[in-house]
Coordinates of C-alpha atoms in Angstrom, one line a residue:
Chain A
M1 CA 98.3 61.0 86.1
I2 CA 97.8 64.4 87.3
T3 CA 98.0 65.8 91.0
V4 CA 95.1 67.6 92.2
R5 CA 95.4 69.7 95.4
F6 CA 93.0 71.6 97.8
F7 CA 93.6 74.5 100.1
S8 CA 91.8 76.2 102.7
M9 CA 88.2 75.9 103.3
V10 CA 88.0 73.6 100.3
R11 CA 90.6 71.2 101.6
E12 CA 88.9 71.4 105.1
A13 CA 85.6 70.7 103.4
L14 CA 86.6 67.5 101.4
G15 CA 89.0 66.4 104.2
V16 CA 91.6 65.9 101.4
E17 CA 94.9 67.8 100.7
E18 CA 96.0 66.1 97.4
L19 CA 95.1 63.2 95.2
S20 CA 96.1 61.5 92.0
V21 CA 93.9 61.2 89.0
E22 CA 94.1 59.3 85.9
L23 CA 93.3 61.3 82.9
S24 CA 90.8 60.1 80.2
D25 CA 88.7 60.9 77.2
S26 CA 86.3 62.5 79.9
I27 CA 88.9 64.1 82.1
N28 CA 91.1 66.2 80.0
S29 CA 90.5 69.9 81.0
V30 CA 90.1 71.5 84.5
A31 CA 86.5 71.9 83.8
S32 CA 86.0 68.0 83.2
L33 CA 88.0 67.0 86.2
K34 CA 86.2 69.4 88.4
R35 CA 82.8 67.7 87.2
A36 CA 84.1 64.3 87.4
L37 CA 85.3 65.1 91.0
A38 CA 82.0 66.7 92.0
D39 CA 80.0 64.0 90.6
Q40 CA 81.7 60.9 91.8
N41 CA 82.3 61.7 95.5
G42 CA 79.1 62.5 97.2
A43 CA 77.1 65.9 98.1
I44 CA 80.0 67.5 99.9
W45 CA 82.2 67.6 96.9
D46 CA 79.6 68.6 94.7
E47 CA 78.6 71.4 96.9
T48 CA 82.1 72.4 97.5
L49 CA 83.3 72.1 94.3
H50 CA 80.2 74.3 92.8
Q51 CA 80.8 77.1 95.3
P52 CA 80.4 80.1 92.9
N53 CA 83.8 81.8 93.7
L54 CA 86.1 78.7 93.5
V55 CA 89.6 79.5 92.0
H56 CA 91.4 77.0 89.9
A57 CA 95.2 76.9 89.1
L58 CA 97.1 74.6 86.6
N59 CA 100.6 74.4 87.3
Q60 CA 100.6 77.0 90.0
R61 CA 98.9 79.7 87.8
V62 CA 95.3 80.7 87.8
V63 CA 93.6 79.6 84.6
R64 CA 90.4 79.7 83.0
I65 CA 88.1 76.6 83.6
E66 CA 88.5 75.6 79.9
A67 CA 92.2 75.0 80.3
A68 CA 93.4 71.7 78.9
V69 CA 95.3 69.2 81.5
V70 CA 97.9 66.8 80.6
D71 CA 99.7 64.0 81.9
G72 CA 102.1 65.5 84.9
D73 CA 99.9 68.4 85.4
E74 CA 99.1 70.1 88.8
V75 CA 95.7 71.3 89.5
A76 CA 94.4 73.1 92.5
F77 CA 91.1 74.2 93.8
F78 CA 90.7 76.8 96.3
P79 CA 88.4 79.7 97.6
P80 CA 89.4 83.2 96.8
M81 CA 92.9 84.4 98.3
T82 CA 93.0 86.5 101.6
G83 CA 96.5 87.4 101.9
G84 CA 98.3 90.5 102.7
Chain B
M1 CA 132.0 96.1 101.9
S2 CA 130.9 92.6 100.9
H3 CA 128.1 92.3 98.4
I4 CA 124.9 91.2 100.0
V5 CA 122.3 89.5 97.8
V6 CA 118.8 90.7 98.4
Q7 CA 116.1 88.3 97.4
N8 CA 113.1 90.0 95.9
V9 CA 110.7 87.8 97.3
V10 CA 110.7 86.2 100.9
V11 CA 107.9 83.9 102.0
Q12 CA 108.9 82.7 105.7
K13 CA 107.4 81.2 108.8
D14 CA 109.8 83.1 111.2
V15 CA 108.8 86.6 112.3
F16 CA 110.9 89.4 110.6
N17 CA 111.8 93.0 111.5
A18 CA 110.5 95.7 109.2
A19 CA 113.5 98.1 110.1
E20 CA 116.0 95.8 109.3
Q21 CA 114.5 94.8 106.0
Y22 CA 114.7 98.6 105.1
D23 CA 118.4 98.5 106.1
L24 CA 119.1 95.4 104.0
L25 CA 117.4 96.9 101.2
M26 CA 118.9 100.4 101.3
R27 CA 122.5 98.8 101.4
E28 CA 121.8 97.1 98.4
C29 CA 120.2 100.1 96.4
P30 CA 120.0 103.6 97.4
G31 CA 117.5 105.6 95.6
A32 CA 115.6 108.9 95.5
A33 CA 112.0 107.7 96.9
I34 CA 111.5 104.7 98.9
V35 CA 108.0 103.7 100.0
T36 CA 107.3 100.8 102.5
F37 CA 104.1 99.1 103.8
T38 CA 104.2 96.8 106.8
G39 CA 100.8 94.7 107.7
Y40 CA 100.5 93.7 111.2
V41 CA 98.2 91.2 112.9
R42 CA 95.2 93.4 114.5
D43 CA 94.0 92.4 118.0
H44 CA 90.4 92.9 116.9
C45 CA 88.0 92.1 114.3
D46 CA 83.9 92.1 113.7
S47 CA 83.1 89.2 115.7
G48 CA 85.5 88.9 118.8
C49 CA 89.0 89.3 120.0
V50 CA 91.8 87.7 117.7
G51 CA 94.2 85.6 119.6
Q52 CA 96.4 84.4 116.7
L53 CA 96.1 84.6 112.8
E54 CA 96.8 81.5 110.7
L55 CA 98.1 81.8 107.2
E56 CA 97.9 78.9 105.0
H57 CA 99.5 79.2 101.7
Y58 CA 100.3 77.3 98.4
P59 CA 104.2 76.7 98.3
G60 CA 105.9 77.3 95.0
M61 CA 102.7 79.3 93.4
T62 CA 103.1 82.0 96.1
E63 CA 106.7 82.7 95.5
S64 CA 106.2 82.8 91.6
V65 CA 103.1 84.9 91.8
L66 CA 104.8 87.4 94.2
G67 CA 107.9 87.3 91.9
E68 CA 105.6 87.9 88.8
L69 CA 103.6 91.0 90.6
G70 CA 106.9 92.5 91.5
Q71 CA 108.3 92.2 87.8
Q72 CA 105.3 93.8 86.4
A73 CA 105.7 96.7 89.0
S74 CA 109.2 97.1 88.2
K75 CA 108.5 97.7 84.5
R76 CA 105.2 99.6 84.9
F77 CA 106.6 102.1 87.3
N78 CA 110.2 102.2 86.4
L79 CA 111.5 100.9 89.9
K80 CA 115.0 100.8 90.9
A81 CA 114.4 97.9 93.3
W82 CA 111.7 96.4 95.1
R83 CA 111.0 93.6 97.8
I84 CA 108.2 91.6 99.5
V85 CA 108.5 89.7 102.6
H86 CA 105.5 87.7 103.5
R87 CA 105.0 85.2 106.5
Y88 CA 103.0 82.1 106.7
G89 CA 102.1 79.9 109.7
V90 CA 100.6 80.9 113.1
L91 CA 101.3 84.6 113.9
D92 CA 100.6 86.4 117.1
V93 CA 98.8 89.7 117.4
N94 CA 100.9 92.7 116.6
E95 CA 103.5 90.6 114.8
P96 CA 104.2 91.7 111.0
I97 CA 102.5 89.8 108.4
V98 CA 103.9 91.4 105.2
W99 CA 106.4 94.2 104.1
V100 CA 106.6 95.4 100.7
A101 CA 109.1 98.1 99.7
V102 CA 109.8 100.0 96.6
I103 CA 112.6 102.4 95.4
A104 CA 112.0 104.6 92.4
D105 CA 113.2 108.0 91.1
H106 CA 109.8 109.9 91.9
R107 CA 107.7 109.7 95.1
S108 CA 104.4 109.1 92.6
A109 CA 106.0 106.2 91.3
A110 CA 106.9 104.9 94.4
F111 CA 103.3 105.3 96.0
D112 CA 101.7 103.8 93.1
A113 CA 104.1 100.7 92.8
C114 CA 103.6 100.1 96.7
Q115 CA 99.9 100.1 96.7
F116 CA 99.9 98.2 93.1
L117 CA 101.6 95.4 95.0
M118 CA 99.7 95.4 98.1
D119 CA 96.5 95.4 95.9
T120 CA 97.5 93.0 93.7
L121 CA 99.1 90.5 96.1
K122 CA 95.7 90.6 98.4
T123 CA 93.7 88.9 95.5
D124 CA 96.3 87.0 93.7
A125 CA 99.0 85.7 96.0
P126 CA 97.6 82.1 97.2
F127 CA 97.4 82.8 100.9
W128 CA 94.4 82.0 103.2
K129 CA 93.9 83.4 106.7
R130 CA 92.3 82.1 109.6
E131 CA 91.5 83.8 113.0
H132 CA 92.0 82.0 116.1
M133 CA 89.9 83.7 118.6
T134 CA 90.7 83.9 122.4
D135 CA 87.4 82.2 123.0
G136 CA 89.0 79.1 121.2
S137 CA 86.8 79.3 118.1
A138 CA 88.5 79.8 114.5
N139 CA 87.2 81.2 111.3
W140 CA 88.4 81.6 107.6
V141 CA 88.5 85.2 106.7
A142 CA 86.5 85.8 103.7
A143 CA 87.6 87.7 100.6
K144 CA 86.6 91.4 100.8
S145 CA 84.6 92.9 97.6
S146 CA 86.7 96.3 98.6
D147 CA 89.9 94.3 97.9
S148 CA 88.7 93.0 94.5
E149 CA 87.4 96.6 93.7
R150 CA 90.9 98.0 94.5
R151 CA 92.6 95.1 92.4
K152 CA 90.3 96.5 89.4
R153 CA 92.2 99.9 89.6
W154 CA 95.5 98.2 88.2
R155 CA 93.9 96.4 85.0
E156 CA 95.5 97.9 82.1
Chain C
M1 CA 110.3 99.3 129.7
S2 CA 110.8 103.0 130.3
H3 CA 108.5 105.3 128.3
I4 CA 109.8 107.0 125.2
V5 CA 108.1 110.2 123.9
V6 CA 108.2 110.4 120.2
Q7 CA 108.1 113.9 118.7
N8 CA 105.5 114.0 116.0
V9 CA 107.7 116.7 114.1
V10 CA 111.5 117.0 114.0
V11 CA 113.2 119.5 111.9
Q12 CA 116.8 118.9 112.0
K13 CA 120.3 119.6 110.6
D14 CA 121.9 116.0 111.5
V15 CA 121.3 113.2 109.4
F16 CA 118.7 110.5 110.5
N17 CA 118.5 106.8 109.8
A18 CA 114.9 105.8 108.5
A19 CA 115.1 102.5 109.8
E20 CA 115.8 103.9 113.4
Q21 CA 113.0 106.0 113.0
Y22 CA 110.8 103.2 112.2
D23 CA 111.7 101.4 115.2
L24 CA 111.2 104.4 117.3
L25 CA 107.6 104.8 115.9
M26 CA 106.8 101.3 116.4
R27 CA 107.9 101.0 119.9
E28 CA 105.4 103.9 120.6
C29 CA 102.4 102.5 118.8
P30 CA 102.0 99.5 117.1
G31 CA 99.3 99.4 114.4
A32 CA 97.9 97.5 111.7
A33 CA 98.8 99.1 108.6
I34 CA 102.1 101.3 108.5
V35 CA 103.3 103.2 105.3
T36 CA 106.6 105.1 105.2
F37 CA 108.2 107.4 102.7
T38 CA 111.6 108.4 102.8
G39 CA 113.3 111.0 100.3
Y40 CA 116.8 111.0 99.4
V41 CA 119.0 113.3 97.7
R42 CA 119.6 112.5 93.9
D43 CA 122.8 112.4 92.3
H44 CA 121.3 113.8 89.2
C45 CA 119.1 116.8 87.7
D46 CA 118.3 118.2 84.4
S47 CA 121.2 120.3 84.1
G48 CA 124.3 118.6 85.5
C49 CA 125.4 116.5 88.4
V50 CA 124.2 117.6 91.9
G51 CA 127.2 117.6 94.4
Q52 CA 125.2 118.7 97.5
L53 CA 121.6 119.9 98.2
E54 CA 121.1 122.9 100.5
L55 CA 117.7 123.4 102.2
E56 CA 116.8 126.7 103.6
H57 CA 113.8 127.0 105.9
Y58 CA 111.8 129.1 108.1
P59 CA 112.4 128.1 111.8
G60 CA 109.4 128.1 113.8
M61 CA 106.9 128.3 110.7
T62 CA 108.4 124.9 109.3
E63 CA 107.4 123.1 112.8
S64 CA 103.8 124.7 112.9
V65 CA 103.1 124.2 109.3
L66 CA 104.3 120.5 109.4
G67 CA 102.5 120.0 112.7
E68 CA 99.1 121.3 111.4
L69 CA 99.5 118.9 108.4
G70 CA 100.0 116.1 110.5
Q71 CA 97.0 117.0 112.8
Q72 CA 94.9 117.1 109.6
A73 CA 96.0 114.0 108.2
S74 CA 95.5 112.4 111.7
K75 CA 91.7 113.7 111.7
R76 CA 91.0 113.1 108.0
F77 CA 92.5 109.5 107.7
N78 CA 91.9 108.5 111.4
L79 CA 95.6 107.7 112.1
K80 CA 96.9 106.1 115.1
A81 CA 100.1 107.8 114.9
W82 CA 102.0 110.0 112.5
R83 CA 105.6 111.3 112.2
I84 CA 107.7 113.7 110.3
V85 CA 111.3 114.2 110.2
H86 CA 112.6 116.7 107.8
R87 CA 116.4 118.0 107.5
Y88 CA 117.6 121.4 106.8
G89 CA 121.0 122.8 105.9
V90 CA 123.8 121.2 103.4
L91 CA 123.1 117.5 102.7
D92 CA 125.3 115.1 100.6
V93 CA 124.0 112.8 97.8
N94 CA 122.2 109.7 99.1
E95 CA 121.3 111.2 102.2
P96 CA 117.9 111.2 103.6
I97 CA 115.8 114.6 103.3
V98 CA 112.7 113.6 104.6
W99 CA 110.7 110.7 106.3
V100 CA 107.0 110.7 106.9
A101 CA 105.4 107.6 108.5
V102 CA 101.8 107.0 109.4
I103 CA 99.9 104.1 111.1
A104 CA 96.1 103.4 110.6
D105 CA 93.8 100.5 110.9
H106 CA 93.4 100.1 107.3
R107 CA 96.4 100.3 104.4
S108 CA 94.1 102.3 101.9
A109 CA 94.0 105.3 105.0
A110 CA 97.7 104.7 105.6
F111 CA 98.6 105.3 101.8
D112 CA 96.1 107.9 101.3
A113 CA 97.6 109.8 104.7
C114 CA 101.3 109.4 103.7
Q115 CA 100.6 110.9 100.1
F116 CA 98.5 113.7 101.7
L117 CA 101.4 114.4 103.9
M118 CA 104.2 114.6 101.3
D119 CA 102.0 116.4 98.8
T120 CA 101.1 119.1 101.3
L121 CA 104.4 119.6 102.7
K122 CA 106.2 119.9 99.5
T123 CA 103.9 123.0 98.7
D124 CA 103.1 124.2 102.3
A125 CA 106.0 123.8 104.3
P126 CA 108.7 126.7 104.1
F127 CA 111.7 125.0 102.8
W128 CA 113.7 126.0 99.7
K129 CA 116.1 123.6 98.0
R130 CA 119.3 124.9 96.2
E131 CA 121.4 122.5 94.3
H132 CA 125.2 122.7 94.4
M133 CA 126.6 121.3 91.4
T134 CA 130.0 119.4 91.0
D135 CA 131.1 122.1 88.9
G136 CA 130.7 124.5 91.5
S137 CA 127.5 126.5 90.4
A138 CA 124.6 126.6 92.5
N139 CA 120.9 127.2 91.6
W140 CA 117.6 127.3 93.2
V141 CA 115.2 124.5 92.7
A142 CA 111.9 125.8 90.9
A143 CA 108.5 124.8 92.5
K144 CA 107.1 122.2 90.0
S145 CA 103.7 122.8 88.6
S146 CA 103.2 118.7 89.0
D147 CA 103.5 119.6 92.9
S148 CA 100.8 121.9 93.0
E149 CA 98.6 119.8 90.9
R150 CA 99.2 117.0 93.4
R151 CA 98.4 119.4 96.1
K152 CA 94.9 120.1 94.6
R153 CA 93.6 116.8 95.0
W154 CA 93.6 117.2 98.8
R155 CA 91.5 120.3 98.9
E156 CA 88.4 119.7 100.3
Chain D
M1 CA 107.0 148.2 114.5
I2 CA 107.0 145.1 112.7
T3 CA 109.4 142.8 111.5
V4 CA 109.8 141.8 107.9
R5 CA 111.8 138.8 106.9
F6 CA 112.9 137.4 103.4
F7 CA 113.6 133.9 102.5
S8 CA 115.5 131.9 99.6
M9 CA 115.7 134.0 96.1
V10 CA 114.0 136.9 97.5
R11 CA 116.6 137.2 100.4
E12 CA 119.2 136.9 98.0
A13 CA 118.1 139.3 95.4
L14 CA 117.3 141.8 97.9
G15 CA 120.4 141.0 100.0
V16 CA 118.5 141.3 103.1
E17 CA 117.3 139.0 105.7
E18 CA 115.2 140.9 108.2
L19 CA 114.3 144.6 108.7
S20 CA 112.1 146.6 111.0
V21 CA 109.4 148.7 109.6
E22 CA 107.2 151.3 111.4
L23 CA 103.5 151.0 110.8
S24 CA 101.7 154.1 109.7
D25 CA 98.3 155.2 108.2
S26 CA 99.5 154.1 104.9
I27 CA 101.4 150.7 105.8
N28 CA 98.7 148.7 107.7
S29 CA 98.4 145.6 105.8
V30 CA 100.7 143.0 104.0
A31 CA 99.6 144.7 100.5
S32 CA 100.4 148.2 101.7
L33 CA 103.7 147.0 103.2
K34 CA 104.7 145.4 100.2
R35 CA 103.8 148.3 98.1
A36 CA 105.8 150.7 100.2
L37 CA 108.9 148.4 100.2
A38 CA 108.5 147.8 96.3
D39 CA 108.3 151.5 95.7
Q40 CA 111.0 153.0 98.3
N41 CA 113.9 150.8 97.6
G42 CA 114.7 150.8 93.7
A43 CA 114.3 148.5 91.0
I44 CA 115.4 145.2 92.4
W45 CA 113.0 145.5 95.3
D46 CA 110.2 146.5 92.9
E47 CA 110.9 143.8 90.5
T48 CA 111.7 141.2 93.2
L49 CA 108.4 142.1 95.2
H50 CA 106.3 142.0 92.3
Q51 CA 107.1 138.5 91.1
P52 CA 103.9 136.7 90.2
N53 CA 104.4 133.8 92.5
L54 CA 105.5 135.6 95.6
V55 CA 104.2 134.2 99.0
H56 CA 103.3 136.1 102.0
A57 CA 103.2 135.0 105.5
L58 CA 101.9 137.0 108.7
N59 CA 103.1 135.7 112.0
Q60 CA 104.2 132.3 110.1
R61 CA 101.0 131.7 108.4
V62 CA 100.5 132.2 104.9
V63 CA 97.8 134.8 104.4
R64 CA 96.1 136.6 101.8
I65 CA 97.7 140.1 100.6
E66 CA 94.9 142.0 102.2
A67 CA 95.5 140.8 105.6
A68 CA 95.9 143.7 108.3
V69 CA 99.4 144.1 110.1
V70 CA 99.5 145.3 113.8
D71 CA 102.4 146.4 116.0
G72 CA 104.8 143.2 117.0
D73 CA 103.6 141.2 113.8
E74 CA 106.1 139.3 111.9
V75 CA 105.6 139.5 108.0
A76 CA 107.7 137.4 105.7
F77 CA 107.8 137.4 101.6
F78 CA 109.4 134.2 100.0
P79 CA 109.1 132.3 96.6
P80 CA 107.0 129.2 96.6
M81 CA 108.2 126.3 98.7
T82 CA 110.4 123.3 97.7
G83 CA 110.7 120.8 100.3
G84 CA 110.2 117.4 100.6

């Protein structure tokens, strides 16, 4: 089981802040997790998770989309940051 | 004089006072060259008047990113001290958003370090701004390409 | 609230407090991006330990040069406000020498303006430093070529 | 009559803070003033006023050495500034 979190416009578009996902042979990286979420939840998820500038973090660090995911991890998807 | 421990990174909802922050840092570590940056909520924008600014953040990740950026700056510019205070939540016009201060032996290192921290935290720290306009509408602030350009200056 | 007139340029013998200066400037003119630089007397140098720093200046010319540099910065970087406080006379270690603050709409203008002012006042404002060492000797500080190099960046 | 002022190392080397000088046909610019002061006051003045980095101000502005001087002006000689 991993935790998936969404922030800002992504959270707002999906209407979800956080969810739990069971890992499997086909969901074992940030890339495959994103693909599964986009494919299985309809057009809004597909569109939102495929926006070109989407940022993904693994255990609170920005990572490359290929990064492997293991049980207990926290993955987050969000738009580019605008702090400061 | 009792010892005051100054946290390097503070992420808080409450308003802060930049002059007080300055005093606090100086008590901890006097130095030769101090540069500070304070960012305040502006009352204007391209598409109307801003009434309030809302800052969403990623608790935990925010603190760790700011802490890492500070450590990078400290090493790269040989800082004697540094401090970042950043707010989240709903902010009124003219309230401070962020305060970054660095202490170095020389002014060029101090200016560079303070700019490094501002340029990197803008693009690397998980904050997202939403402007609440005086007409009741609200919109997410888009990331600026000028900010990612400035960020590139610091890639080694 | 009574109106407080903030002088843009202050050249004084007495010690000042940078945090108080910050407060004063902000009361006069809130803005989006504020950068400050404070320089303090260091307790070390190449050839021994500094006990005190003496600053000779050219009264009248100092104020007019600082005023002109501030006006140049204001125009060039579109500042909302600026302020320079510079001391002369005999200063103790860890006392502030100079405080420069600028207020702009954007951080890049604020950082540039503050650096412009520091780089230009170093070479253009008629101050001369003499270090009084803890062993009783004293020596005039030589102008640094790195300072005149930094000055050149701002020639238009 | 003009006022001539010296600062920092220059003041210290000459042992003079300020003096008054009568203008004449041969003393009518910063350059000719400097030459006259250097020539008429012995080796220390000659050496001090011919140091390569000497800065000269006319009425509290740094000027080129060719600048003309008129009655009532204030001229100053000093080493490069070291403020900030």
